[in-house]
Amino acid sequence: MESLETELARARDLSVADIADAIESIGFECTRCGACCKAAEGCGDDGDASESGDTEPHTATVFPDEIRRLQSAGDYDFRDVARPMPYGLTEGEDGPEGETFEWALQTDDCGDCAFYEETADEDGTVSGACTVHDDRPLVCRTYPFSVALGGTSQPMGEAVDREGMVRAHECEGLGRDISPDEAADLAAALKERAVRELEEAIAVRDAYEPASVDSGEVVVHDSEGAKRPDGTPL
């Protein structure tokens, strides 16, 4: 297995033109279906959570500086924007507890992204929109694509298509025509995300010191150190 530093060097050497060609070959156009912003199962028409109990909340990684940018965009509190990534946490008597190593975008009571909203046209057609679109994190800017490098994430499960280093994940917009300019913009963001994910992973690894976690307490380790769920330093 390659070291994170080796993978970071590979990420920095990625060709944006080659990534763009791969994206054009696969094809993509956002249909505003909202599937990538919503929980699996989620709420019913009455706004209540799924009765099956199978709801899987929307989970999208967000970097510390992206959290601050989103806070500034809408004068949000930290917890309005982000929550501790649930992976690695356990359910204690007083709620989640333990250590985790990333932040995820905050979700609403249905498990959908807190910044997602739906509107209906006059004919009843429902489409989704991001209320912080211009400031959305890199993982959102680049969905449904990722690059096949160790230390980088695969959003929304395994790839359903692949072209060279570029992986495509489940999305109804795949296979549609995309312009060269749009593919180039998406490719540049995808390379930036790959580099940022590896830089973050290295910084977390180098700064990590096991925390003494009390019952009902959560500690998040990011590139800036150990933090409480409200983003304040531990």
C-alpha positions as a Python dict, from the first residue, in 0.01 Angstrom:
ca = {
    (1, 'M'): (0, 0, 0),
    (2, 'E'): (139, 338, -104),
    (3, 'S'): (207, 599, 163),
    (4, 'L'): (-18, 902, 188),
    (5, 'E'): (276, 1120, 80),
    (6, 'T'): (322, 911, -236),
    (7, 'E'): (-48, 932, -314),
    (8, 'L'): (-39, 1309, -254),
    (9, 'A'): (243, 1345, -505),
    (10, 'R'): (37, 1144, -756),
    (11, 'A'): (-266, 1365, -690),
    (12, 'R'): (-64, 1680, -751),
    (13, 'D'): (62, 1533, -1079),
    (14, 'L'): (-287, 1448, -1209),
    (15, 'S'): (-362, 1599, -1548),
    (16, 'V'): (-675, 1814, -1544),
    (17, 'A'): (-704, 1763, -1922),
    (18, 'D'): (-699, 1384, -1882),
    (19, 'I'): (-958, 1400, -1604),
    (20, 'A'): (-1177, 1623, -1820),
    (21, 'D'): (-1150, 1378, -2111),
    (22, 'A'): (-1259, 1095, -1881),
    (23, 'I'): (-1554, 1296, -1753),
    (24, 'E'): (-1660, 1377, -2111),
    (25, 'S'): (-1632, 1009, -2202),
    (26, 'I'): (-1855, 905, -1910),
    (27, 'G'): (-2089, 1202, -1950),
    (28, 'F'): (-2279, 1393, -1687),
    (29, 'E'): (-2548, 1656, -1640),
    (30, 'C'): (-2710, 1741, -1307),
    (31, 'T'): (-3084, 1674, -1322),
    (32, 'R'): (-3153, 1840, -985),
    (33, 'C'): (-3309, 1518, -860),
    (34, 'G'): (-3158, 1580, -514),
    (35, 'A'): (-3061, 1216, -458),
    (36, 'C'): (-2704, 1310, -365),
    (37, 'C'): (-2831, 1559, -104),
    (38, 'K'): (-3092, 1340, 62),
    (39, 'A'): (-3098, 1055, 310),
    (40, 'A'): (-3167, 699, 206),
    (41, 'E'): (-3536, 645, 295),
    (42, 'G'): (-3565, 980, 474),
    (43, 'C'): (-3908, 1128, 553),
    (44, 'G'): (-4246, 1047, 413),
    (45, 'D'): (-4490, 1293, 261),
    (46, 'D'): (-4602, 1391, 611),
    (47, 'G'): (-4250, 1503, 701),
    (48, 'D'): (-4197, 1225, 954),
    (49, 'A'): (-3894, 1000, 949),
    (50, 'S'): (-3919, 665, 774),
    (51, 'E'): (-4128, 417, 973),
    (52, 'S'): (-3895, 136, 865),
    (53, 'G'): (-3614, 283, 1074),
    (54, 'D'): (-3377, 226, 781),
    (55, 'T'): (-3298, 594, 727),
    (56, 'E'): (-2932, 653, 643),
    (57, 'P'): (-2855, 1023, 687),
    (58, 'H'): (-2684, 1215, 409),
    (59, 'T'): (-2311, 1210, 479),
    (60, 'A'): (-2076, 1447, 295),
    (61, 'T'): (-1726, 1530, 416),
    (62, 'V'): (-1648, 1898, 471),
    (63, 'F'): (-1306, 2052, 547),
    (64, 'P'): (-1254, 2298, 837),
    (65, 'D'): (-1204, 2598, 608),
    (66, 'E'): (-1514, 2501, 409),
    (67, 'I'): (-1714, 2503, 733),
    (68, 'R'): (-1596, 2856, 807),
    (69, 'R'): (-1683, 2970, 455),
    (70, 'L'): (-2034, 2830, 490),
    (71, 'Q'): (-2068, 2997, 830),
    (72, 'S'): (-1977, 3332, 677),
    (73, 'A'): (-2208, 3280, 380),
    (74, 'G'): (-2517, 3275, 598),
    (75, 'D'): (-2406, 3386, 944),
    (76, 'Y'): (-2452, 3029, 1066),
    (77, 'D'): (-2333, 2877, 1392),
    (78, 'F'): (-2079, 2595, 1359),
    (79, 'R'): (-2336, 2328, 1440),
    (80, 'D'): (-2572, 2467, 1175),
    (81, 'V'): (-2308, 2373, 918),
    (82, 'A'): (-2129, 2062, 1040),
    (83, 'R'): (-2156, 1759, 1264),
    (84, 'P'): (-1901, 1496, 1369),
    (85, 'M'): (-1862, 1225, 1109),
    (86, 'P'): (-2050, 927, 1260),
    (87, 'Y'): (-1795, 667, 1149),
    (88, 'G'): (-1592, 549, 1446),
    (89, 'L'): (-1846, 666, 1705),
    (90, 'T'): (-2049, 430, 1922),
    (91, 'E'): (-2390, 477, 2077),
    (92, 'G'): (-2356, 521, 2453),
    (93, 'E'): (-2619, 569, 2722),
    (94, 'D'): (-2615, 946, 2665),
    (95, 'G'): (-2584, 940, 2286),
    (96, 'P'): (-2289, 910, 2044),
    (97, 'E'): (-1943, 896, 2199),
    (98, 'G'): (-1583, 835, 2097),
    (99, 'E'): (-1334, 975, 1850),
    (100, 'T'): (-1382, 1045, 1480),
    (101, 'F'): (-1161, 1201, 1215),
    (102, 'E'): (-1379, 1412, 986),
    (103, 'W'): (-1667, 1655, 976),
    (104, 'A'): (-1986, 1595, 780),
    (105, 'L'): (-2237, 1850, 656),
    (106, 'Q'): (-2522, 1899, 899),
    (107, 'T'): (-2853, 1723, 832),
    (108, 'D'): (-3216, 1800, 910),
    (109, 'D'): (-3467, 1582, 1094),
    (110, 'C'): (-3518, 1371, 782),
    (111, 'G'): (-3146, 1309, 739),
    (112, 'D'): (-3123, 1533, 430),
    (113, 'C'): (-2848, 1791, 391),
    (114, 'A'): (-2944, 2097, 595),
    (115, 'F'): (-2878, 2319, 290),
    (116, 'Y'): (-3102, 2125, 51),
    (117, 'E'): (-3449, 2245, -39),
    (118, 'E'): (-3713, 2135, -289),
    (119, 'T'): (-3948, 2349, -496),
    (120, 'A'): (-4239, 2254, -717),
    (121, 'D'): (-4316, 2407, -1057),
    (122, 'E'): (-4668, 2502, -1163),
    (123, 'D'): (-4708, 2159, -1319),
    (124, 'G'): (-4608, 1994, -992),
    (125, 'T'): (-4258, 1891, -1102),
    (126, 'V'): (-4031, 1886, -796),
    (127, 'S'): (-3665, 1981, -824),
    (128, 'G'): (-3396, 2023, -564),
    (129, 'A'): (-3155, 2307, -503),
    (130, 'C'): (-2861, 2388, -279),
    (131, 'T'): (-2916, 2705, -79),
    (132, 'V'): (-2540, 2762, -49),
    (133, 'H'): (-2454, 2656, -404),
    (134, 'D'): (-2174, 2907, -460),
    (135, 'D'): (-2003, 2805, -134),
    (136, 'R'): (-2072, 2431, -140),
    (137, 'P'): (-1786, 2197, -42),
    (138, 'L'): (-1561, 2025, -294),
    (139, 'V'): (-1727, 1687, -237),
    (140, 'C'): (-2054, 1842, -355),
    (141, 'R'): (-1893, 2030, -645),
    (142, 'T'): (-1744, 1709, -781),
    (143, 'Y'): (-2023, 1456, -727),
    (144, 'P'): (-2073, 1195, -877),
    (145, 'F'): (-1700, 1161, -953),
    (146, 'S'): (-1391, 1065, -757),
    (147, 'V'): (-1035, 964, -844),
    (148, 'A'): (-885, 622, -779),
    (149, 'L'): (-612, 714, -533),
    (150, 'G'): (-553, 563, -191),
    (151, 'G'): (-653, 803, 84),
    (152, 'T'): (-931, 967, -118),
    (153, 'S'): (-1299, 906, -58),
    (154, 'Q'): (-1563, 731, -267),
    (155, 'P'): (-1889, 920, -212),
    (156, 'M'): (-2217, 731, -204),
    (157, 'G'): (-2073, 381, -231),
    (158, 'E'): (-1884, 188, -495),
    (159, 'A'): (-1823, 315, -847),
    (160, 'V'): (-2069, 222, -1124),
    (161, 'D'): (-1841, 336, -1408),
    (162, 'R'): (-1472, 411, -1453),
    (163, 'E'): (-1250, 575, -1711),
    (164, 'G'): (-881, 563, -1629),
    (165, 'M'): (-829, 720, -1284),
    (166, 'V'): (-1181, 865, -1276),
    (167, 'R'): (-1462, 681, -1100),
    (168, 'A'): (-1831, 760, -1141),
    (169, 'H'): (-2083, 685, -865),
    (170, 'E'): (-2454, 622, -881),
    (171, 'C'): (-2639, 921, -1029),
    (172, 'E'): (-2921, 952, -1281),
    (173, 'G'): (-2729, 1231, -1456),
    (174, 'L'): (-2450, 1000, -1574),
    (175, 'G'): (-2424, 931, -1947),
    (176, 'R'): (-2555, 1273, -2050),
    (177, 'D'): (-2363, 1518, -2267),
    (178, 'I'): (-2132, 1762, -2092),
    (179, 'S'): (-1954, 2053, -2259),
    (180, 'P'): (-1573, 2065, -2269),
    (181, 'D'): (-1571, 2379, -2053),
    (182, 'E'): (-1796, 2222, -1788),
    (183, 'A'): (-1587, 1905, -1792),
    (184, 'A'): (-1269, 2110, -1746),
    (185, 'D'): (-1415, 2301, -1449),
    (186, 'L'): (-1532, 1976, -1290),
    (187, 'A'): (-1194, 1814, -1353),
    (188, 'A'): (-1007, 2101, -1187),
    (189, 'A'): (-1231, 2076, -881),
    (190, 'L'): (-1189, 1697, -872),
    (191, 'K'): (-809, 1728, -873),
    (192, 'E'): (-826, 1995, -601),
    (193, 'R'): (-1046, 1769, -389),
    (194, 'A'): (-808, 1474, -424),
    (195, 'V'): (-515, 1689, -315),
    (196, 'R'): (-710, 1841, -25),
    (197, 'E'): (-832, 1502, 103),
    (198, 'L'): (-476, 1369, 115),
    (199, 'E'): (-335, 1685, 272),
    (200, 'E'): (-606, 1664, 538),
    (201, 'A'): (-538, 1296, 604),
    (202, 'I'): (-165, 1359, 647),
    (203, 'A'): (-223, 1654, 879),
    (204, 'V'): (-468, 1455, 1093),
    (205, 'R'): (-227, 1163, 1114),
    (206, 'D'): (67, 1382, 1212),
    (207, 'A'): (-124, 1580, 1475),
    (208, 'Y'): (-322, 1293, 1626),
    (209, 'E'): (-296, 1224, 1995),
    (210, 'P'): (-551, 988, 2154),
    (211, 'A'): (-805, 1184, 2355),
    (212, 'S'): (-947, 1089, 2690),
    (213, 'V'): (-1314, 1057, 2601),
    (214, 'D'): (-1571, 1053, 2879),
    (215, 'S'): (-1908, 880, 2849),
    (216, 'G'): (-2133, 1073, 2613),
    (217, 'E'): (-1844, 1282, 2478),
    (218, 'V'): (-1735, 1313, 2115),
    (219, 'V'): (-1395, 1431, 1994),
    (220, 'V'): (-1328, 1519, 1630),
    (221, 'H'): (-971, 1516, 1500),
    (222, 'D'): (-916, 1732, 1192),
    (223, 'S'): (-613, 1900, 1035),
    (224, 'E'): (-632, 2176, 1295),
    (225, 'G'): (-629, 1945, 1598),
    (226, 'A'): (-879, 1786, 1836),
    (227, 'K'): (-1213, 1962, 1867),
    (228, 'R'): (-1547, 1941, 2041),
    (229, 'P'): (-1864, 1889, 1833),
    (230, 'D'): (-1920, 2267, 1831),
    (231, 'G'): (-1584, 2319, 1659),
    (232, 'T'): (-1400, 2463, 1958),
    (233, 'P'): (-1049, 2329, 2031),
    (234, 'L'): (-1034, 2056, 2291),
}
